[in-house]
Coordinates of C-alpha atoms (C1' of nucleotides) in Angstrom, one line a residue:
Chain A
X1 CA -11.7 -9.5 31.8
X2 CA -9.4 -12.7 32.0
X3 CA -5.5 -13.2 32.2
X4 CA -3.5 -15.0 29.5
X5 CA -2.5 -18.1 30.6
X6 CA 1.6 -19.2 29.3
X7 CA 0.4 -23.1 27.8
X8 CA 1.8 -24.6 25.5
X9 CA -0.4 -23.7 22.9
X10 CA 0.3 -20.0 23.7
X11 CA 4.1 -20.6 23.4
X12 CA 3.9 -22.7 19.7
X13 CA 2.4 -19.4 18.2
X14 CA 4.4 -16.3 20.4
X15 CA 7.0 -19.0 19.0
X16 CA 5.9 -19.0 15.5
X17 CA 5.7 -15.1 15.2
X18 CA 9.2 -14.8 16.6
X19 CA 10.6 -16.7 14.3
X20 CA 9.3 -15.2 11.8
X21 CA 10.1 -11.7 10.2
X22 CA 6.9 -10.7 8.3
X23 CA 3.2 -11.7 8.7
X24 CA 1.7 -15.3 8.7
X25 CA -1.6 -15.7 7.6
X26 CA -4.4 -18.0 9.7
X27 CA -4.7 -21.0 6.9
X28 CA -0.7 -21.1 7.5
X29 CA -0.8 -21.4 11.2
X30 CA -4.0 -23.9 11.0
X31 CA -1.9 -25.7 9.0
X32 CA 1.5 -25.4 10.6
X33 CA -0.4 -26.7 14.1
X34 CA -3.2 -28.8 13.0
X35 CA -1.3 -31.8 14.7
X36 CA -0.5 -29.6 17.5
X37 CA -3.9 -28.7 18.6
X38 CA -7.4 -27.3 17.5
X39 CA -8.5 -24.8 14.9
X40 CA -10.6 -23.7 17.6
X41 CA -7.7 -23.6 19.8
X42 CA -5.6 -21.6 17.1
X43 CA -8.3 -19.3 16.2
X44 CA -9.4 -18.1 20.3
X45 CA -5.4 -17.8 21.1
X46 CA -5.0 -15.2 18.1
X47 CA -8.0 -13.4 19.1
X48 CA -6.8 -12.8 22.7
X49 CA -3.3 -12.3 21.4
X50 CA -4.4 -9.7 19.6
X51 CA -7.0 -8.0 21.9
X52 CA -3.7 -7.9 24.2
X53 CA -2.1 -5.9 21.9
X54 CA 0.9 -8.6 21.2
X55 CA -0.2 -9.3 17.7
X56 CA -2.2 -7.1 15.3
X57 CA -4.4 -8.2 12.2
X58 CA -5.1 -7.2 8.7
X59 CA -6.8 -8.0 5.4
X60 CA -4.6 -9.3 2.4
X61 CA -5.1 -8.8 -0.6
X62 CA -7.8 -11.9 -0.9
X63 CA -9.4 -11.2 1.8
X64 CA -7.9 -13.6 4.5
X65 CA -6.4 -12.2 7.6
X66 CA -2.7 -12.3 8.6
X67 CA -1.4 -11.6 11.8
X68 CA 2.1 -10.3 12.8
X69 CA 3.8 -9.1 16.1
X70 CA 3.9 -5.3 16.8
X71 CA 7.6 -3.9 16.7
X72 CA 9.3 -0.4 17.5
X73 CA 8.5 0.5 13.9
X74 CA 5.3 -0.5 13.0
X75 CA 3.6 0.2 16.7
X76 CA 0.0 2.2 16.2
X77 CA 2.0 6.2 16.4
X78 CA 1.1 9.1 15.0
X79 CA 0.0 7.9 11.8
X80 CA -3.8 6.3 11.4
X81 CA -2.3 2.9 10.8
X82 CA 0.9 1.3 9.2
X83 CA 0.9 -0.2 5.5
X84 CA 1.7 -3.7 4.1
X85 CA 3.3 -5.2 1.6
X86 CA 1.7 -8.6 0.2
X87 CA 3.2 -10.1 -2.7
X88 CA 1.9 -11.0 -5.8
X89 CA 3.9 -13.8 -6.6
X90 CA 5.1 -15.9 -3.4
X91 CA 2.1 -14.2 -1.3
X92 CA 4.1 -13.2 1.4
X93 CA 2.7 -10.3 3.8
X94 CA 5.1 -7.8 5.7
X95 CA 4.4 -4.5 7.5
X96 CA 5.4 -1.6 6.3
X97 CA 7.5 1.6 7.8
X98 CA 6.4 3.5 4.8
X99 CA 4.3 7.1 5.6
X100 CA 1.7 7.3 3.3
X101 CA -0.2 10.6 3.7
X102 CA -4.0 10.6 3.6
X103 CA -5.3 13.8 2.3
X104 CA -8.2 15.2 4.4
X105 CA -11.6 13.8 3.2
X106 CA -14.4 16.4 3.0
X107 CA -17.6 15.4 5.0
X108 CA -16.0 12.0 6.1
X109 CA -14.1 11.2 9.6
X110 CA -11.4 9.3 9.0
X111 CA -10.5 7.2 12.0
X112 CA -8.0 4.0 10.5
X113 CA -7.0 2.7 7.4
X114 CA -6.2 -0.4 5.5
X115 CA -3.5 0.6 3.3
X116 CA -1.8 -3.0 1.2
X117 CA 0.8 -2.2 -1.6
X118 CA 0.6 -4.7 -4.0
X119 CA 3.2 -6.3 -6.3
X120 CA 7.0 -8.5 -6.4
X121 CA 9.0 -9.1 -3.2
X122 CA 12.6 -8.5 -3.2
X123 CA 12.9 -12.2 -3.0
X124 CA 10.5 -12.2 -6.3
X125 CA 12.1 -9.9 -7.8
X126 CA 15.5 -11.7 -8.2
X127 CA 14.1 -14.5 -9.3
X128 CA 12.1 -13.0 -12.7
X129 CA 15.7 -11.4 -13.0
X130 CA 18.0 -14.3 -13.2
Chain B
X21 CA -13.4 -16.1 -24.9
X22 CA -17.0 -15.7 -24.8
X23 CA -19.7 -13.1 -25.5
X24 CA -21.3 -12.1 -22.3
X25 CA -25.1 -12.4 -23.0
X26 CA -27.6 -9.8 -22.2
X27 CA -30.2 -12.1 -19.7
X28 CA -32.8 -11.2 -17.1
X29 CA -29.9 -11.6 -14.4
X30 CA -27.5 -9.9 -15.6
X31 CA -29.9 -7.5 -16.6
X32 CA -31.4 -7.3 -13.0
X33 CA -28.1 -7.2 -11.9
X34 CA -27.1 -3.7 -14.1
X35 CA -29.8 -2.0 -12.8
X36 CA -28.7 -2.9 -9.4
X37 CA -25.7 -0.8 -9.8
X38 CA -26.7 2.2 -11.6
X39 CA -29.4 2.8 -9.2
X40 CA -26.8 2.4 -6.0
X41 CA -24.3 5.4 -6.0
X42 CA -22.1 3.7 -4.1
X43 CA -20.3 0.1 -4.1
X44 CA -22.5 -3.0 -3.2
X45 CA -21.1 -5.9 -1.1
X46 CA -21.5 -9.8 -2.0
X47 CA -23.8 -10.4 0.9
X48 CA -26.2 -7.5 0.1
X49 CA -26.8 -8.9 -3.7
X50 CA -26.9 -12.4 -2.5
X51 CA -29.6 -11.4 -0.4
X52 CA -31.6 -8.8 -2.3
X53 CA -31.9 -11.5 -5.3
X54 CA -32.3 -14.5 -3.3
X55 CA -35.5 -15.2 -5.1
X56 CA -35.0 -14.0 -8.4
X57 CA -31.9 -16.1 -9.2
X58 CA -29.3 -18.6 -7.5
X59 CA -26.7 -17.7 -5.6
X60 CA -24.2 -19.4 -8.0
X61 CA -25.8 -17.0 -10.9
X62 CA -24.9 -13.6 -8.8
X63 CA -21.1 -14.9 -8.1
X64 CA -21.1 -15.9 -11.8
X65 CA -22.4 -12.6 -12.9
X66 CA -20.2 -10.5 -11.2
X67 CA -17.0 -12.4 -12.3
X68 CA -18.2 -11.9 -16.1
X69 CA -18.8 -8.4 -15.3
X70 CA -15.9 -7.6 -13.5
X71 CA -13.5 -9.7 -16.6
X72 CA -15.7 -7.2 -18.8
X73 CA -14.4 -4.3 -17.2
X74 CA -18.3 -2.8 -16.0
X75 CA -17.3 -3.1 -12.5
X76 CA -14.4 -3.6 -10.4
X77 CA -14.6 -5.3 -6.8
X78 CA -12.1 -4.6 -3.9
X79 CA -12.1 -6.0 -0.1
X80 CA -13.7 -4.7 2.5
X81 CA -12.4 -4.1 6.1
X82 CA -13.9 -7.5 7.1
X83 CA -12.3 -9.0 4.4
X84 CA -15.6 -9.1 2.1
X85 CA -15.8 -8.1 -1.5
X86 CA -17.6 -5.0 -2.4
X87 CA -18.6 -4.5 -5.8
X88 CA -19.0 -1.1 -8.0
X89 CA -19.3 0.0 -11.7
X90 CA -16.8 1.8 -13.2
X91 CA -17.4 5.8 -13.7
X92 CA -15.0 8.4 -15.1
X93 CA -13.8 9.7 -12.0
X94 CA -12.9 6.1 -10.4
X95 CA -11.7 4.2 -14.3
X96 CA -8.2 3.0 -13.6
X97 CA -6.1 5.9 -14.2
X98 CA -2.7 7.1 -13.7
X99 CA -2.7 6.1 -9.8
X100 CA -1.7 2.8 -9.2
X101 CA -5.6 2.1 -7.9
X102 CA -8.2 4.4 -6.5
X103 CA -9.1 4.7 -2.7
X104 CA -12.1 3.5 -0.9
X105 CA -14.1 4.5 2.1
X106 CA -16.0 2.6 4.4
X107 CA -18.0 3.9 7.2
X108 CA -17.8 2.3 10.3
X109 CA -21.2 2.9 11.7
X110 CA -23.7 2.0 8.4
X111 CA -20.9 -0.3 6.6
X112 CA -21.6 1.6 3.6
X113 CA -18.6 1.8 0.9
X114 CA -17.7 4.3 -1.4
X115 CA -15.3 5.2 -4.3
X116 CA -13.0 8.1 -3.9
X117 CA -11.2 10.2 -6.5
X118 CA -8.9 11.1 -3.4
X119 CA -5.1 11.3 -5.0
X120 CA -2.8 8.9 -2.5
X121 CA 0.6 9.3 -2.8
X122 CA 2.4 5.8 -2.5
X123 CA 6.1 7.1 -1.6
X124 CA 9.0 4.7 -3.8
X125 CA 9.5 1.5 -1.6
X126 CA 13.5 0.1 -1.8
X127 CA 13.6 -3.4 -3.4
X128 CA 9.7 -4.1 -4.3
X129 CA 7.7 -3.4 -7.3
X130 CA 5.0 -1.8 -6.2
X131 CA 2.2 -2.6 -8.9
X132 CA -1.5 -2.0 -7.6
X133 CA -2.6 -1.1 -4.3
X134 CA -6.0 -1.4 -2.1
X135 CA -6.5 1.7 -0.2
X136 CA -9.1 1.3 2.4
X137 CA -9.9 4.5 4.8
X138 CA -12.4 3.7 7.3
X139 CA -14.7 6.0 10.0
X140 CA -17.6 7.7 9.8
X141 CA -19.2 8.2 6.5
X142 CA -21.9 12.1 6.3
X143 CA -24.9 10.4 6.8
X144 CA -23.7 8.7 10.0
X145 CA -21.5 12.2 11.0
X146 CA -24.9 13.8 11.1
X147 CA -26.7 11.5 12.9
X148 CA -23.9 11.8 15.7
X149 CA -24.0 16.3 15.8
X150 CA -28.1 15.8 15.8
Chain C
dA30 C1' -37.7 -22.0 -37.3
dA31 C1' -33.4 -24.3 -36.4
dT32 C1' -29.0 -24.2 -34.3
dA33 C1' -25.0 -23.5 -31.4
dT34 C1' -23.6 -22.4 -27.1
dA35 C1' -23.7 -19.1 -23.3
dA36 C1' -26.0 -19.0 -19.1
dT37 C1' -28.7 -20.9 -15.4
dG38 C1' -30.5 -24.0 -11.7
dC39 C1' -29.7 -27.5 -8.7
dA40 C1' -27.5 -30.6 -5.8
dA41 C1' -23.4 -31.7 -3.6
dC42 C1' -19.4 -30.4 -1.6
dT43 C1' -15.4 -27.7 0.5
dT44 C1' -13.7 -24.3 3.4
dT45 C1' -13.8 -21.1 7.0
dG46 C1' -15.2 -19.8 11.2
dA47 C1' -18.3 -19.8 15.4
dT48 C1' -20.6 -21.9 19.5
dG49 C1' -21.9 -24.8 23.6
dC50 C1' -20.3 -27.8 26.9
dA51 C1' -17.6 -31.1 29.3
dA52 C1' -12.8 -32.1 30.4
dT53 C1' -8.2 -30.4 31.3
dA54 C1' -4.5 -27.7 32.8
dA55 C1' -2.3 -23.3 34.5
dG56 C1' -1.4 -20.6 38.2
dA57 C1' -2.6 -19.1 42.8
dT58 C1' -3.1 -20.2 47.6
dA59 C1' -2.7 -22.6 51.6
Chain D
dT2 C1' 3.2 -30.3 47.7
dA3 C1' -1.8 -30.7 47.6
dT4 C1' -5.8 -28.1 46.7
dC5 C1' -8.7 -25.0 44.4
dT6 C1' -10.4 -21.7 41.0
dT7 C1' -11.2 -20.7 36.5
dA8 C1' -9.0 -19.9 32.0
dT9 C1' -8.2 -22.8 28.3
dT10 C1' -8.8 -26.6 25.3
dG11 C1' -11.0 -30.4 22.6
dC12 C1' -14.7 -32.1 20.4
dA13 C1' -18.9 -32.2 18.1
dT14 C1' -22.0 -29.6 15.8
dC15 C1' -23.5 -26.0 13.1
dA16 C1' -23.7 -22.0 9.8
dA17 C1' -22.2 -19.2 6.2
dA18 C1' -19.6 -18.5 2.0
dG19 C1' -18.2 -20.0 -2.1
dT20 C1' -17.1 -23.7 -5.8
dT21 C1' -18.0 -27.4 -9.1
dG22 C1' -20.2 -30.7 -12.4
dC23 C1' -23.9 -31.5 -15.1
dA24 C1' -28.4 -31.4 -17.1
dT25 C1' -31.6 -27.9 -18.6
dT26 C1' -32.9 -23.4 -20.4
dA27 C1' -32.5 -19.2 -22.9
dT28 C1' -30.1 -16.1 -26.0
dA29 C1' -28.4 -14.6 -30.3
dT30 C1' -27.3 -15.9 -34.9
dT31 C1' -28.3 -18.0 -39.4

DNA sequence: AATATAATGCAACTTTGATGCAATAAGATA
DNA sequence: TATCTTATTGCATCAAAGTTGCATTATATT
């Protein structure tokens, strides 16, 4: 087991996520730093940022993966994992403070959960309504 | 709008699903009817099949799509979508009639969901107490 | 049987992601 | 600061997944 080194490419993306408040997905950030430096590059730094526990990952609603920092609110706690929010319309991602309760399962061991809520942004939303 | 047409494929394909009680991924059908048809038939299929309303598909926790017929327990109803389960250990995914309750979220319009739980489905639970 | 067209096969292509290896750069140490 | 160790990166290559266009085939209808 290794140490994460600070380089540059390491500070583009810690930068990247800080600046911004929901999720990004990977074909943004390929495409955000494909002058910047490899998809390899891109693809090996969000795997060790996330094995680090600075980032965590999940599935949208197609099936890609989006990534987004851990904060006070959406740390792993009590609950088997936090929801997010992707948007229909502008395809935005953002986690979720939400508490959705999972009802015991009968013969099954529940150990995580991918729970995405599906639909219009607030941002969406006042757009179909002006 | 065309008539969907009842082929050998498709056929093949129908059986497929009524002998499997539980949802079948992309890569399992590609691969069980690798020499009966082309892999462009089974994607084609299941799109026709899925617009028809015999089957819905949702994502897996890798981010693959999982197919599975429609029954009366699992037929959209009242709940925004129903839940799925995939077992950690085997892969295998099942429907749930499990009743989620999606708590109001402020400013979004919430209107489908994809509820994944994921751990240890009976089979593999037994395997682990033997 | 003839016909219209839905469905299929096939080849080619795009996208996404992984891998091996040589070159580079970060951080530690002297 | 110069040196050294090794984590990291770039690059080329490859594999898997999925899409598209088009000629051919098969289905259902008349």
């Amino acid at each position: 087991m290794g140490i994460i080194r600070h380089t540059k490419s390491v500070k583009s993306l810690i930068q990247a996520f800080n600046e911004s408040e929901n999720a990004i997905s990977v074909a943004v950030l390929l495409k955000r730093f494909k002058e910047d430096m490899n998809k390899t590059t891109v693809y090996r730094i969000l795997d060790r940022m996330e094995e680090s526990g600075v980032l965590h990952s999940f599935i949208g609603k197609d099936g890609d993966r989006w990534y987004s920092k851990y904060t006070e609110n959406t740390s792993a706690s009590s609950t088997i994992s936090h929801p997010h929010f992707q948007c229909d319309s502008c395809g935005k991602s953002e986690c979720l403070t939400l508490d959705i309760n999972i009802p015991p399962l009968p013969n099954h061991k529940v150990d995580s959960a991918s729970l995405l809520l599906i639909g219009q942004c607030q941002d969406c939303l006042i757009e179909i309504t002006q």
